[in-house]
Tab-separated table of C-alpha atoms in Angstrom:
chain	number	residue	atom	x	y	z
A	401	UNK	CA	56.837	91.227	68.416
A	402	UNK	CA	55.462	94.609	69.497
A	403	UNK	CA	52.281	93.190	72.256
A	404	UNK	CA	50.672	94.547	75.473
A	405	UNK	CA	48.259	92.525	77.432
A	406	UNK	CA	47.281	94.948	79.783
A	407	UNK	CA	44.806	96.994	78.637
A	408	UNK	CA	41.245	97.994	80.268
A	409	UNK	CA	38.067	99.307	79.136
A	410	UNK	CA	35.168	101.918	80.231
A	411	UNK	CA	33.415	99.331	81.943
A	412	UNK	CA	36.122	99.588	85.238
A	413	UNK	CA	34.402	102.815	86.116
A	414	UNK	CA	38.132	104.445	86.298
A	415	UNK	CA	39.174	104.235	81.930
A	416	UNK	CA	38.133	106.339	79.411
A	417	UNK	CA	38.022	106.060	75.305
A	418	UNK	CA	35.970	103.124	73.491
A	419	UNK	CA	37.333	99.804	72.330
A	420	UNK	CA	37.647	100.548	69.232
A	421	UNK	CA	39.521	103.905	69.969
A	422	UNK	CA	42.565	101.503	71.767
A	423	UNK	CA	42.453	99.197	68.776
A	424	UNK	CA	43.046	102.083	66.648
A	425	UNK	CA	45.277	103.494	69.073
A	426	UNK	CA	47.303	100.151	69.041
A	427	UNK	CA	47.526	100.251	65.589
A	428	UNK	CA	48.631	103.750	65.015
A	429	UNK	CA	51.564	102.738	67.898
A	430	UNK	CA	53.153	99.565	65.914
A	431	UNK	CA	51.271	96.921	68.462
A	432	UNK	CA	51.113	93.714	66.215
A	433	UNK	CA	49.282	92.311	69.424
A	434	UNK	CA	46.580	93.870	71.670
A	435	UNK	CA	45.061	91.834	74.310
A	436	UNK	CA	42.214	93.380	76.782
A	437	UNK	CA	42.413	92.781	80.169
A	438	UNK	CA	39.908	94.744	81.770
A	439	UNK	CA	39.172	93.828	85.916
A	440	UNK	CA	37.332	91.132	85.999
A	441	UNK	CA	33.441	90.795	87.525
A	442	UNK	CA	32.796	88.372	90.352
A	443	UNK	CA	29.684	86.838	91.614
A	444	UNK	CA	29.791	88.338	94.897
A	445	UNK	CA	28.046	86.632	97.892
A	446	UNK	CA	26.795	89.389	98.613
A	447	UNK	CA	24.626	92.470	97.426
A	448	UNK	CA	28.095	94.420	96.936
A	449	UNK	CA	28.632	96.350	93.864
A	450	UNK	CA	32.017	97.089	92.937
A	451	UNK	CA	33.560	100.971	91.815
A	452	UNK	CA	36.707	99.728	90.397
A	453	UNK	CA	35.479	96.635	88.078
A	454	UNK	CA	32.847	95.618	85.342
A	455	UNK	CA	29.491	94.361	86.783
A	456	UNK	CA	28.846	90.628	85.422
A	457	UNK	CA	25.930	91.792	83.906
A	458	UNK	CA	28.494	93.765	81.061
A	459	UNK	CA	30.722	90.674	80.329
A	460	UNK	CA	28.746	89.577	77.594
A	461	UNK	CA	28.862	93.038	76.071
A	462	UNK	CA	32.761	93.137	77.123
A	463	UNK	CA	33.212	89.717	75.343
A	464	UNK	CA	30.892	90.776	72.239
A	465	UNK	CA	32.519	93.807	71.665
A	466	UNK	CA	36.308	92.581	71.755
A	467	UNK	CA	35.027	89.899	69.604
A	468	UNK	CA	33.258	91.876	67.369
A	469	UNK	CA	36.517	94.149	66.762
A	470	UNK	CA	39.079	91.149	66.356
A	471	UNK	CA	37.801	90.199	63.433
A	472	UNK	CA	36.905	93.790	61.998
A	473	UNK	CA	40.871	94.535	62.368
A	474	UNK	CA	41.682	90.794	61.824
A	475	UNK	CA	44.316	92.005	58.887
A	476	UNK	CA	45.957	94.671	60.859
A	477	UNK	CA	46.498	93.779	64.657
A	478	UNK	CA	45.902	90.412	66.502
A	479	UNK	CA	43.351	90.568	69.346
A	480	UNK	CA	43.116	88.829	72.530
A	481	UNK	CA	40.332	88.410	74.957
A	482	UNK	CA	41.615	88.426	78.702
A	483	UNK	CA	41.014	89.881	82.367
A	484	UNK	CA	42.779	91.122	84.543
A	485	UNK	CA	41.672	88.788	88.125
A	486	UNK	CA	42.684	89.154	91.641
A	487	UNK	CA	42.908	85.573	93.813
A	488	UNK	CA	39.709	85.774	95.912
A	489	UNK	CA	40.557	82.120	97.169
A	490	UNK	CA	36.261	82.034	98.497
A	491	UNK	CA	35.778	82.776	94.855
A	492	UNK	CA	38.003	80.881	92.771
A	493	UNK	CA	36.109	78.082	92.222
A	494	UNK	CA	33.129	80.203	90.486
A	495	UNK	CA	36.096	82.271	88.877
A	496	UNK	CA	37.588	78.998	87.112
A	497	UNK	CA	34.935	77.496	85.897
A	498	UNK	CA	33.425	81.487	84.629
A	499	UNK	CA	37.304	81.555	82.880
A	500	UNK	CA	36.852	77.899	81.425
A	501	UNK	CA	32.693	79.020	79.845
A	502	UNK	CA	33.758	81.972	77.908
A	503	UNK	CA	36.572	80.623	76.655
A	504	UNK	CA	39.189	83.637	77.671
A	505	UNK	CA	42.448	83.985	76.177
A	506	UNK	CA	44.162	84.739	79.195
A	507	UNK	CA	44.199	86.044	82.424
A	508	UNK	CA	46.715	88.591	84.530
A	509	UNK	CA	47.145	88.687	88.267
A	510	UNK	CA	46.210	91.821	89.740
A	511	UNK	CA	46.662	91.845	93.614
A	512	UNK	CA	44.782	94.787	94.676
A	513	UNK	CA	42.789	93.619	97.795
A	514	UNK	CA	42.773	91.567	100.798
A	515	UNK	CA	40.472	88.112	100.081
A	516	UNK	CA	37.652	90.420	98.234
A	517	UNK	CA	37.009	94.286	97.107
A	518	UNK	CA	33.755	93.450	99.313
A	519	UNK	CA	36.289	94.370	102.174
A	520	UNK	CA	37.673	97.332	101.084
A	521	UNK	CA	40.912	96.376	101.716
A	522	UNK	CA	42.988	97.969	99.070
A	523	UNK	CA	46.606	97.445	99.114
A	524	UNK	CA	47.572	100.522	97.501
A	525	UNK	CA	46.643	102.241	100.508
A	526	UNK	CA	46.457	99.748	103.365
A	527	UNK	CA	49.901	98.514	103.644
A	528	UNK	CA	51.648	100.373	106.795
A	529	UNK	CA	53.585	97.553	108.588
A	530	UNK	CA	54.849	93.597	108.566
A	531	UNK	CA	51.283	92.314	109.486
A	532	UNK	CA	50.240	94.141	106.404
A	533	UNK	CA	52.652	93.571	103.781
A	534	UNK	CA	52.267	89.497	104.953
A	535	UNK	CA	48.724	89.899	103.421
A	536	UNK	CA	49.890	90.846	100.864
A	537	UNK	CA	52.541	88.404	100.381
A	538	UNK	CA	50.417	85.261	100.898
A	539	UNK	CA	47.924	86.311	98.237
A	540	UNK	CA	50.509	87.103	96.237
A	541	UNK	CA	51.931	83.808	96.528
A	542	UNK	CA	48.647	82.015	96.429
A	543	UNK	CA	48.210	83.548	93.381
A	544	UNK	CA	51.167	82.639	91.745
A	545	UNK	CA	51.317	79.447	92.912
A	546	UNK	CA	47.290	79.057	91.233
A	547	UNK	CA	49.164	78.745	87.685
A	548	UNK	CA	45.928	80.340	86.195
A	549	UNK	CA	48.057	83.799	85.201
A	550	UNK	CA	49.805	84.758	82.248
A	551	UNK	CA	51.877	86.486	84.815
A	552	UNK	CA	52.044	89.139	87.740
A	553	UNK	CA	50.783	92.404	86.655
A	554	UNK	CA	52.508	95.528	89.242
A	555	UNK	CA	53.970	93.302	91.684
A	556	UNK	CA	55.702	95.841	93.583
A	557	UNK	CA	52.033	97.752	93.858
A	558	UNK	CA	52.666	98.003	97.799
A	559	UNK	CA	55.079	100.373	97.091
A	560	UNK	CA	51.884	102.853	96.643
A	561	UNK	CA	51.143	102.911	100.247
A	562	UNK	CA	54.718	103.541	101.039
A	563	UNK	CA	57.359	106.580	100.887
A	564	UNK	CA	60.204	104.899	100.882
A	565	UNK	CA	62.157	101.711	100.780
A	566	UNK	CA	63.258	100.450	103.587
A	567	UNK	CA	64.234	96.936	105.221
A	568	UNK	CA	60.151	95.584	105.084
A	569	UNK	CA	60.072	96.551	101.067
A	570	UNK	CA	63.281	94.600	100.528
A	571	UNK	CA	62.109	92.050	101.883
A	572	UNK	CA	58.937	91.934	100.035
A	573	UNK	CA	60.666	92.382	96.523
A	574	UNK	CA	62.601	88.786	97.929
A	575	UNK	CA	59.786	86.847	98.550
A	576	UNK	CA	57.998	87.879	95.462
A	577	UNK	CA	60.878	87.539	93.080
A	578	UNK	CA	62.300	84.110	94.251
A	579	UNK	CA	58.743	82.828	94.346
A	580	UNK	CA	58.454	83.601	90.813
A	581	UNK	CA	61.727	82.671	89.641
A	582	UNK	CA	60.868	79.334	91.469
A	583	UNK	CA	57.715	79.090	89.439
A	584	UNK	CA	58.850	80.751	86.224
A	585	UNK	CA	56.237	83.646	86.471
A	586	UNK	CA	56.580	86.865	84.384
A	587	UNK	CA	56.946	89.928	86.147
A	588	UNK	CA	55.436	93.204	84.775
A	589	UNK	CA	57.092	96.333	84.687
A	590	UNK	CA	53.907	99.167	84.557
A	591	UNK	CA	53.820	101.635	82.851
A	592	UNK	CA	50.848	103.132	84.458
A	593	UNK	CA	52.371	103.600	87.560
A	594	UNK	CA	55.459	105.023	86.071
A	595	UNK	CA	53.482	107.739	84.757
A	596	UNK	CA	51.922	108.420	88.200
A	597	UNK	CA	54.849	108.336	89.562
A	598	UNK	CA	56.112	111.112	87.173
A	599	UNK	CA	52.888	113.071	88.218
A	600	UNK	CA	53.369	112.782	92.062
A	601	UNK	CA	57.167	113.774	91.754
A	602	UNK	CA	58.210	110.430	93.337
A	603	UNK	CA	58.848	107.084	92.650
A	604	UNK	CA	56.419	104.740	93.776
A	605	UNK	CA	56.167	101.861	91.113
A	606	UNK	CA	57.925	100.524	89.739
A	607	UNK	CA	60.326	101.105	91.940
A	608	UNK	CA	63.690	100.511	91.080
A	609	UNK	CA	65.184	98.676	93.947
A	610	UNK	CA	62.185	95.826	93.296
A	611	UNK	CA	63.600	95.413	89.862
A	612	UNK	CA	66.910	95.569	90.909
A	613	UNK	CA	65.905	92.845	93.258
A	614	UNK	CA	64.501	90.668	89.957
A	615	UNK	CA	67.626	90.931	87.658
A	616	UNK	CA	69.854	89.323	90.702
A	617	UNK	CA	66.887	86.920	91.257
A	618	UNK	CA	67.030	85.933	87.747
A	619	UNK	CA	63.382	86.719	86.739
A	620	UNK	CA	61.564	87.112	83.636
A	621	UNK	CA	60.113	90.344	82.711
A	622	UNK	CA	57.064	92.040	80.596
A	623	UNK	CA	56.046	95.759	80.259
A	624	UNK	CA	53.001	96.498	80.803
A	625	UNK	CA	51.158	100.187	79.839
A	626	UNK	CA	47.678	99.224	81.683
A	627	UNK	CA	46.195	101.287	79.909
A	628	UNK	CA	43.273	103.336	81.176
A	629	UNK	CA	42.760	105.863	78.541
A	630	UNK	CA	44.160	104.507	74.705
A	631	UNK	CA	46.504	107.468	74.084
A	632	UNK	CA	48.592	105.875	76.674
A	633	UNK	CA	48.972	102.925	74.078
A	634	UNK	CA	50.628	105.743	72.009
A	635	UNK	CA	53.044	106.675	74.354
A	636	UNK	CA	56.004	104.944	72.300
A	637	UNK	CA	58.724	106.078	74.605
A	638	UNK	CA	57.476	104.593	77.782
A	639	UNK	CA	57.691	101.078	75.883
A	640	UNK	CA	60.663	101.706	74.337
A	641	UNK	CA	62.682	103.225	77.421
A	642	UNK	CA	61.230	100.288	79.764
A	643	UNK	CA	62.286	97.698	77.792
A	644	UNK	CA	65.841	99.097	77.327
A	645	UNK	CA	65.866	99.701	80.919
A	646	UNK	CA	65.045	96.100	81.814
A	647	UNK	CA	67.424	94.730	79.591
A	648	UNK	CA	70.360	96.909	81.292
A	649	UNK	CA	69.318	95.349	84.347
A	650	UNK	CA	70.026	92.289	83.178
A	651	UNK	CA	66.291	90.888	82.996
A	652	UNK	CA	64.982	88.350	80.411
A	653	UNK	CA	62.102	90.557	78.869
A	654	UNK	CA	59.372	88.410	77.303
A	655	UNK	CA	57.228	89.681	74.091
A	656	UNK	CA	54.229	87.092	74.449
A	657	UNK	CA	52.348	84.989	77.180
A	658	UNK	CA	51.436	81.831	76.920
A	659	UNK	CA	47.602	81.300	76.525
A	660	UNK	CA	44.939	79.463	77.415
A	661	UNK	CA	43.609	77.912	74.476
Protein backbone atom coordinates (compact mmCIF):
# COMPACT_ATOMS: atom_id res chain seq x y z
CA UNK A 1 0.00 0.00 0.00
CA UNK A 2 1.04 3.40 -1.35
CA UNK A 3 0.33 5.83 2.30
CA UNK A 4 1.93 8.97 3.83
CA UNK A 5 0.96 10.19 7.19
CA UNK A 6 2.77 13.20 7.24
CA UNK A 7 1.12 15.77 5.71
CA UNK A 8 0.27 19.50 7.00
CA UNK A 9 -2.09 22.13 6.20
CA UNK A 10 -2.30 26.16 5.82
CA UNK A 11 -3.21 26.48 9.25
CA UNK A 12 0.85 25.92 10.45
CA UNK A 13 1.48 29.40 9.17
CA UNK A 14 4.60 27.80 7.10
CA UNK A 15 2.27 25.32 4.16
CA UNK A 16 0.65 26.40 1.32
CA UNK A 17 -2.28 24.80 -1.09
CA UNK A 18 -5.88 23.83 0.41
CA UNK A 19 -6.96 20.45 1.67
CA UNK A 20 -8.57 19.53 -0.94
CA UNK A 21 -5.66 20.48 -3.38
CA UNK A 22 -3.34 17.54 -1.33
CA UNK A 23 -6.24 15.14 -1.57
CA UNK A 24 -6.26 15.66 -5.17
CA UNK A 25 -2.68 15.81 -5.23
CA UNK A 26 -2.58 12.36 -3.40
CA UNK A 27 -4.72 10.99 -5.75
CA UNK A 28 -3.14 12.09 -8.93
CA UNK A 29 0.34 10.46 -7.15
CA UNK A 30 -1.09 6.70 -6.58
CA UNK A 31 -1.55 7.39 -2.54
CA UNK A 32 -4.30 4.75 -1.64
CA UNK A 33 -3.84 6.39 1.92
CA UNK A 34 -3.52 10.07 2.98
CA UNK A 35 -3.46 10.90 6.55
CA UNK A 36 -3.10 14.76 7.81
CA UNK A 37 -0.90 15.51 10.36
CA UNK A 38 -0.75 19.05 10.66
CA UNK A 39 1.23 20.55 14.18
CA UNK A 40 -0.87 20.28 16.67
CA UNK A 41 -2.49 23.40 18.94
CA UNK A 42 -1.87 23.45 22.67
CA UNK A 43 -3.59 25.20 25.43
CA UNK A 44 -0.78 27.23 26.43
CA UNK A 45 -0.51 28.55 30.05
CA UNK A 46 0.15 31.36 28.88
CA UNK A 47 -0.96 34.31 26.50
CA UNK A 48 1.66 32.84 23.85
CA UNK A 49 0.63 32.48 20.35
CA UNK A 50 2.47 30.18 18.30
CA UNK A 51 4.10 30.99 14.38
CA UNK A 52 4.75 27.49 13.51
CA UNK A 53 1.29 25.66 14.56
CA UNK A 54 -2.62 25.91 14.25
CA UNK A 55 -4.28 28.07 16.99
CA UNK A 56 -6.94 25.80 18.96
CA UNK A 57 -9.44 28.01 17.94
CA UNK A 58 -8.98 26.32 14.01
CA UNK A 59 -9.13 22.61 15.14
CA UNK A 60 -12.64 22.36 14.71
CA UNK A 61 -12.36 23.79 11.22
CA UNK A 62 -9.09 21.46 10.77
CA UNK A 63 -11.21 18.44 11.95
CA UNK A 64 -14.42 19.58 9.82
CA UNK A 65 -12.67 20.03 6.84
CA UNK A 66 -10.59 16.63 6.75
CA UNK A 67 -13.82 15.15 7.64
CA UNK A 68 -15.77 16.77 5.26
CA UNK A 69 -13.25 15.59 2.36
CA UNK A 70 -12.93 11.82 3.55
CA UNK A 71 -16.06 11.09 2.70
CA UNK A 72 -16.33 13.35 -0.55
CA UNK A 73 -13.24 11.11 -1.92
CA UNK A 74 -14.42 8.09 0.19
CA UNK A 75 -14.25 5.86 -3.28
CA UNK A 76 -10.91 7.02 -4.37
CA UNK A 77 -8.32 7.50 -1.44
CA UNK A 78 -8.67 6.58 2.32
CA UNK A 79 -8.36 9.53 4.73
CA UNK A 80 -6.99 9.83 8.09
CA UNK A 81 -7.32 12.45 10.70
CA UNK A 82 -3.96 12.93 12.75
CA UNK A 83 -1.37 15.57 14.23
CA UNK A 84 1.68 15.86 14.26
CA UNK A 85 2.54 16.57 18.53
CA UNK A 86 5.68 17.36 20.26
CA UNK A 87 6.01 15.85 24.16
CA UNK A 88 5.42 19.02 26.23
CA UNK A 89 5.51 16.69 29.43
CA UNK A 90 3.58 20.18 31.51
CA UNK A 91 1.09 19.63 28.77
CA UNK A 92 0.45 16.14 28.18
CA UNK A 93 -2.14 15.61 30.35
CA UNK A 94 -4.49 18.36 28.52
CA UNK A 95 -2.90 16.90 25.20
CA UNK A 96 -4.29 13.23 26.00
CA UNK A 97 -7.37 13.77 27.02
CA UNK A 98 -7.77 16.77 23.75
CA UNK A 99 -6.41 13.41 21.53
CA UNK A 100 -8.98 11.00 23.33
CA UNK A 101 -12.34 14.05 22.65
CA UNK A 102 -11.90 14.35 19.00
CA UNK A 103 -11.40 11.08 18.39
CA UNK A 104 -7.94 11.40 16.18
CA UNK A 105 -6.71 8.74 14.08
CA UNK A 106 -3.30 9.09 15.02
CA UNK A 107 -0.64 11.03 16.15
CA UNK A 108 3.32 11.54 14.99
CA UNK A 109 6.14 12.67 17.21
CA UNK A 110 7.65 15.75 16.17
CA UNK A 111 10.55 16.87 18.52
CA UNK A 112 11.10 20.36 17.60
CA UNK A 113 11.48 22.22 20.99
CA UNK A 114 12.76 22.11 24.39
CA UNK A 115 9.55 21.41 27.03
CA UNK A 116 7.30 24.12 24.95
CA UNK A 117 7.51 26.48 21.63
CA UNK A 118 6.58 29.10 24.53
CA UNK A 119 10.48 28.91 25.03
CA UNK A 120 11.70 29.30 21.83
CA UNK A 121 13.89 26.65 22.04
CA UNK A 122 14.02 25.16 18.64
CA UNK A 123 16.21 22.29 18.06
CA UNK A 124 16.85 22.85 14.55
CA UNK A 125 18.89 25.65 15.51
CA UNK A 126 19.80 25.34 19.18
CA UNK A 127 21.78 22.25 19.31
CA UNK A 128 25.69 23.28 19.53
CA UNK A 129 27.15 20.87 22.17
CA UNK A 130 26.54 17.60 24.65
CA UNK A 131 24.38 19.70 27.13
CA UNK A 132 22.29 20.40 24.12
CA UNK A 133 21.89 17.38 22.19
CA UNK A 134 20.97 15.65 25.97
CA UNK A 135 17.79 17.84 25.66
CA UNK A 136 17.16 16.64 23.02
CA UNK A 137 17.69 13.12 23.74
CA UNK A 138 15.53 12.93 26.90
CA UNK A 139 12.50 14.35 25.11
CA UNK A 140 13.12 12.26 22.56
CA UNK A 141 13.06 9.38 24.72
CA UNK A 142 10.22 10.60 26.83
CA UNK A 143 8.44 10.71 23.89
CA UNK A 144 8.93 7.46 22.69
CA UNK A 145 8.67 5.87 25.68
CA UNK A 146 4.79 7.88 25.98
CA UNK A 147 3.51 5.06 23.41
CA UNK A 148 0.98 7.77 22.19
CA UNK A 149 2.93 7.96 18.49
CA UNK A 150 2.42 6.21 15.43
CA UNK A 151 6.11 6.71 15.28
CA UNK A 152 9.13 9.26 15.22
CA UNK A 153 8.75 11.72 12.52
CA UNK A 154 12.72 13.31 11.48
CA UNK A 155 14.52 11.84 14.25
CA UNK A 156 17.82 12.83 13.18
CA UNK A 157 16.31 16.68 12.99
CA UNK A 158 19.46 17.83 15.17
CA UNK A 159 21.40 17.28 12.36
CA UNK A 160 19.91 20.87 11.16
CA UNK A 161 21.87 22.76 13.64
CA UNK A 162 24.95 20.88 12.72
CA UNK A 163 27.64 20.77 9.73
CA UNK A 164 28.88 17.74 10.16
CA UNK A 165 28.94 14.40 11.85
CA UNK A 166 31.09 13.90 14.26
CA UNK A 167 31.57 11.70 17.56
CA UNK A 168 28.35 13.74 19.55
CA UNK A 169 25.94 12.90 16.30
CA UNK A 170 26.96 9.25 16.48
CA UNK A 171 26.20 9.05 19.49
CA UNK A 172 22.86 10.56 19.25
CA UNK A 173 21.78 8.30 16.20
CA UNK A 174 22.70 5.29 19.15
CA UNK A 175 20.60 6.36 21.71
CA UNK A 176 17.73 7.11 19.47
CA UNK A 177 17.88 3.98 17.40
CA UNK A 178 18.36 1.35 20.22
CA UNK A 179 15.66 3.14 22.17
CA UNK A 180 13.38 2.51 19.42
CA UNK A 181 14.38 -0.80 18.44
CA UNK A 182 13.86 -1.52 22.24
CA UNK A 183 10.36 -0.17 21.97
CA UNK A 184 9.53 -1.16 18.40
CA UNK A 185 9.04 2.52 17.20
CA UNK A 186 9.01 3.44 13.46
CA UNK A 187 11.52 5.66 12.30
CA UNK A 188 10.79 8.20 9.48
CA UNK A 189 12.92 8.86 6.73
CA UNK A 190 11.78 12.78 5.48
CA UNK A 191 11.46 13.69 2.64
CA UNK A 192 11.15 17.29 3.41
CA UNK A 193 14.39 17.63 4.66
CA UNK A 194 15.90 15.74 1.84
CA UNK A 195 14.70 18.29 -0.41
CA UNK A 196 16.25 21.07 1.74
CA UNK A 197 19.03 19.44 1.88
CA UNK A 198 19.24 19.33 -1.99
CA UNK A 199 18.55 23.18 -1.85
CA UNK A 200 21.34 24.08 0.70
CA UNK A 201 23.95 21.86 -1.24
CA UNK A 202 24.50 19.70 1.89
CA UNK A 203 23.25 16.99 3.67
CA UNK A 204 21.60 17.72 6.74
CA UNK A 205 18.62 15.20 7.15
CA UNK A 206 18.36 12.64 6.75
CA UNK A 207 21.60 12.09 7.10
CA UNK A 208 22.99 9.03 6.06
CA UNK A 209 25.23 7.92 8.81
CA UNK A 210 21.83 8.10 11.25
CA UNK A 211 20.29 5.59 8.95
CA UNK A 212 23.20 3.71 8.61
CA UNK A 213 23.15 3.66 12.35
CA UNK A 214 19.25 2.14 12.17
CA UNK A 215 19.82 -0.77 9.65
CA UNK A 216 22.74 -2.20 12.16
CA UNK A 217 20.33 -1.33 15.04
CA UNK A 218 17.71 -3.31 13.45
CA UNK A 219 14.95 -0.62 13.23
CA UNK A 220 11.82 -0.23 11.45
CA UNK A 221 11.42 2.40 8.93
CA UNK A 222 8.62 4.80 7.19
CA UNK A 223 9.06 7.63 4.58
CA UNK A 224 7.72 10.44 5.23
CA UNK A 225 7.19 13.61 2.47
CA UNK A 226 5.83 16.18 5.29
CA UNK A 227 4.41 17.82 3.07
CA UNK A 228 4.10 21.59 3.21
CA UNK A 229 2.90 22.50 -0.15
CA UNK A 230 0.75 19.29 -2.03
CA UNK A 231 2.91 19.17 -5.18
CA UNK A 232 5.43 17.68 -2.95
CA UNK A 233 2.88 14.69 -2.60
CA UNK A 234 3.57 14.44 -6.40
CA UNK A 235 7.05 14.14 -6.22
CA UNK A 236 6.97 10.24 -7.10
CA UNK A 237 10.69 9.84 -7.17
CA UNK A 238 11.48 11.00 -3.73
CA UNK A 239 9.09 8.04 -2.49
CA UNK A 240 10.20 5.74 -4.74
CA UNK A 241 14.13 6.35 -4.39
CA UNK A 242 13.71 6.48 -0.39
CA UNK A 243 12.15 3.45 -0.09
CA UNK A 244 14.64 1.59 -2.35
CA UNK A 245 17.29 3.26 -0.48
CA UNK A 246 16.07 2.01 2.89
CA UNK A 247 15.63 -1.32 1.80
CA UNK A 248 19.45 -1.47 0.54
CA UNK A 249 20.27 -0.55 3.90
CA UNK A 250 18.86 -3.31 5.15
CA UNK A 251 15.81 -1.56 7.05
CA UNK A 252 12.32 -3.10 7.56
CA UNK A 253 10.20 -0.30 5.77
CA UNK A 254 6.61 -0.22 7.04
CA UNK A 255 3.52 0.88 4.65
CA UNK A 256 0.88 1.59 7.55
CA UNK A 257 0.75 2.67 11.32
CA UNK A 258 -1.15 1.33 13.66
CA UNK A 259 -4.09 3.60 14.83
CA UNK A 260 -5.87 4.72 17.44
CA UNK A 261 -9.27 3.65 17.02
Amino acid sequence: MKANYHTHTTRCQHAKGSDEDYVLSAIKAGYDELGFSDHAPWKYNSDFHPTMRMELSQFDDYKRSILSLKEKYKDQISIKLGLEVEYYEQYMPWMKQFIKEQELDYIIFGNHFYETDENRFYYGSHIIDNQTMELYLNDAIKGMESGLYAYFAHPDLFMRSLRQWDALCDYAAHVICDKAKELDMILEYNIAGKMVSEQLGREQYPHHCFWEIAADTGCKAIVGMDAHDNLNLEKNEYYDNARAYLKKLGLEVVDTIQFLR
